[in-house]
Short mmCIF file of C-alpha atoms in Angstrom, two decimals:
data_model
loop_
_atom_site.label_atom_id
_atom_site.label_comp_id
_atom_site.label_asym_id
_atom_site.label_seq_id
_atom_site.Cartn_x
_atom_site.Cartn_y
_atom_site.Cartn_z
CA MET A 14 121.98 122.88 35.78
CA PRO A 15 124.44 120.06 36.06
CA THR A 16 125.16 118.68 39.49
CA GLN A 17 128.68 118.54 40.71
CA PRO A 18 130.11 115.20 41.53
CA PRO A 19 130.96 114.75 45.21
CA CYS A 20 134.39 115.77 46.23
CA PRO A 21 136.61 112.69 46.19
CA SER A 22 138.35 113.80 49.38
CA GLN A 23 135.03 113.49 51.29
CA ASP A 24 135.05 109.77 50.67
CA LEU A 25 138.46 109.54 52.32
CA LEU A 26 137.35 111.20 55.57
CA PRO A 27 135.77 108.79 58.04
CA ARG A 28 132.33 109.60 59.37
CA PRO A 29 132.06 110.26 63.15
CA TRP A 30 130.16 107.01 63.65
CA GLN A 31 132.92 105.17 61.84
CA LEU A 32 135.69 106.46 64.10
CA GLY A 33 134.41 104.81 67.26
CA GLN A 34 136.01 107.32 69.60
CA PRO A 35 133.35 110.07 69.56
CA LEU A 36 130.61 107.46 69.86
CA GLY A 37 132.60 105.65 72.57
CA ARG A 38 133.07 108.90 74.47
CA ALA A 39 129.35 109.66 74.14
CA ARG A 40 128.48 106.21 75.46
CA TRP A 41 130.89 106.68 78.36
CA TRP A 42 129.32 110.04 79.28
CA ARG A 43 125.83 108.61 78.92
CA TRP A 44 126.76 105.73 81.21
CA LEU A 45 128.37 108.09 83.75
CA VAL A 46 125.37 110.43 83.83
CA SER A 47 123.00 107.46 84.19
CA ALA A 48 125.07 106.05 87.05
CA VAL A 49 125.16 109.38 88.90
CA VAL A 50 121.41 109.85 88.49
CA ALA A 51 120.76 106.29 89.71
CA VAL A 52 122.95 106.84 92.78
CA LEU A 53 121.20 110.11 93.62
CA VAL A 54 117.74 108.60 93.17
CA PHE A 55 118.29 105.36 95.06
CA TRP A 56 120.71 106.53 97.79
CA PRO A 57 119.18 106.11 101.24
CA THR A 58 117.92 109.27 102.84
CA PRO A 59 120.16 110.36 105.71
CA ALA A 60 118.57 110.53 109.14
CA TRP A 61 118.77 114.33 109.29
CA ALA A 62 116.78 114.64 106.05
CA ALA A 63 114.11 112.02 106.74
CA PRO A 64 110.68 113.63 106.75
CA GLY A 65 108.47 113.32 109.80
CA GLN A 66 111.14 112.37 112.34
CA SER A 67 111.52 114.35 115.54
CA ASP A 68 114.80 115.94 116.53
CA GLY A 69 115.29 113.22 119.13
CA ALA A 70 114.78 110.49 116.53
CA GLN A 71 117.22 112.16 114.17
CA LEU A 72 119.87 112.56 116.86
CA PHE A 73 119.33 108.99 118.05
CA GLN A 74 119.74 107.67 114.50
CA ALA A 75 122.87 109.74 113.99
CA HIS A 76 124.67 109.12 117.29
CA CYS A 77 123.12 106.30 119.34
CA VAL A 78 121.84 103.60 117.03
CA GLY A 79 125.33 102.17 116.52
CA CYS A 80 125.19 100.65 120.01
CA HIS A 81 121.47 100.86 120.79
CA VAL A 82 119.81 99.55 117.63
CA GLY A 83 116.15 98.79 118.29
CA GLY A 84 116.55 99.79 121.93
CA GLY A 85 119.10 97.08 122.59
CA ASN A 86 122.74 97.32 123.58
CA VAL A 87 125.43 95.62 121.52
CA MET A 88 128.09 96.13 124.21
CA ARG A 89 126.25 95.09 127.40
CA ARG A 90 123.10 93.07 126.83
CA SER A 91 121.60 93.81 130.24
CA LYS A 92 121.86 97.60 129.77
CA THR A 93 119.22 98.02 127.06
CA LEU A 94 116.82 100.88 126.51
CA LYS A 95 113.77 98.64 126.97
CA LEU A 96 111.34 99.89 129.61
CA ALA A 97 111.88 96.97 132.01
CA ALA A 98 115.68 97.37 131.86
CA LEU A 99 115.48 101.14 132.34
CA GLN A 100 113.21 100.76 135.37
CA ARG A 101 115.35 97.96 136.80
CA ASN A 102 118.33 100.34 136.63
CA GLY A 103 116.45 103.20 138.32
CA ILE A 104 115.79 105.24 135.18
CA THR A 105 112.16 106.31 135.44
CA SER A 106 111.75 109.38 133.23
CA ALA A 107 112.81 111.08 130.02
CA GLN A 108 114.85 113.53 132.12
CA ALA A 109 116.85 110.66 133.61
CA VAL A 110 117.57 109.33 130.11
CA ALA A 111 118.59 112.86 129.04
CA LEU A 112 121.06 113.13 131.94
CA ILE A 113 122.65 109.84 130.91
CA ALA A 114 122.79 110.92 127.25
CA GLU A 115 124.48 114.16 128.29
CA ASN A 116 126.88 112.96 131.00
CA GLY A 117 127.20 109.23 130.39
CA ILE A 118 126.97 106.34 132.82
CA GLY A 119 129.30 103.42 133.50
CA ARG A 120 131.29 102.59 130.37
CA MET A 121 129.17 104.85 128.19
CA GLY A 122 130.62 108.31 127.84
CA GLY A 123 128.53 111.47 127.72
CA TYR A 124 127.36 112.91 124.42
CA GLY A 125 126.28 116.36 125.59
CA SER A 126 128.72 118.24 123.39
CA VAL A 127 127.96 116.03 120.39
CA LEU A 128 124.17 116.29 120.73
CA GLY A 129 124.27 120.07 121.12
CA GLU A 130 122.01 122.37 123.09
CA GLY A 131 118.68 120.69 123.73
CA GLY A 132 119.91 117.48 122.12
CA PRO A 133 120.09 115.35 125.26
CA ALA A 134 116.54 116.35 126.22
CA ALA A 135 115.27 115.50 122.72
CA VAL A 136 117.04 112.14 122.76
CA GLY A 137 115.75 111.46 126.28
CA ALA A 138 112.16 112.18 125.25
CA TYR A 139 112.51 110.01 122.14
CA VAL A 140 114.08 107.08 124.00
CA TRP A 141 111.49 107.24 126.79
CA ALA A 142 108.60 107.34 124.29
CA GLN A 143 110.09 104.42 122.34
CA ALA A 144 110.65 102.42 125.53
CA GLN A 145 107.04 102.95 126.60
CA ALA A 146 105.87 101.84 123.14
CA GLY A 147 108.07 98.73 123.22
CA TRP A 148 110.49 100.00 120.56
CA PRO A 149 108.20 99.43 117.57
CA LYS A 150 109.87 98.80 114.24
CA VAL A 151 109.52 101.75 111.91
#
C-alpha cells in the first residue's frame, strides 16, 4: 500500500515549540508555581502556629515583643522585664505582671481587651517564668 505524502499545509503551520508563546506561558506558570511553593515552605511560622509554645508565649510574641524584646524595653530602658528591674519596681509575682498587662502602668496602656479572657494571666505567668530564668534565648 502506497504511503501518502505529508500534507503540504502541515509544513506551513508552526509547531507549538516554535511559536514561543505557549512555551513562554508554560515557563511563566512554572516559575509562578515554584515561587508560591517556595514562599509557603520558607515563610516563618507565625507565633500563634508555633508548636510547643504556651498561650502566654504566643500572646507575648504577638502583642508585647515589639517593645519588650528579650525582656527589655525599647521605650524606657529602666523599665525592663528582667527580674531585678521588676523587683526594684515592686512587681513580685506573676499576678502583679498580669495586672499591669491588663490595666497598664505609667506610659504603657492596658492590653486586657486585646489579650482576651485569661490572656493577661497567661502573659503574666510567661513573663514571670522568663524573668526568673533570666530571659533565655530560644
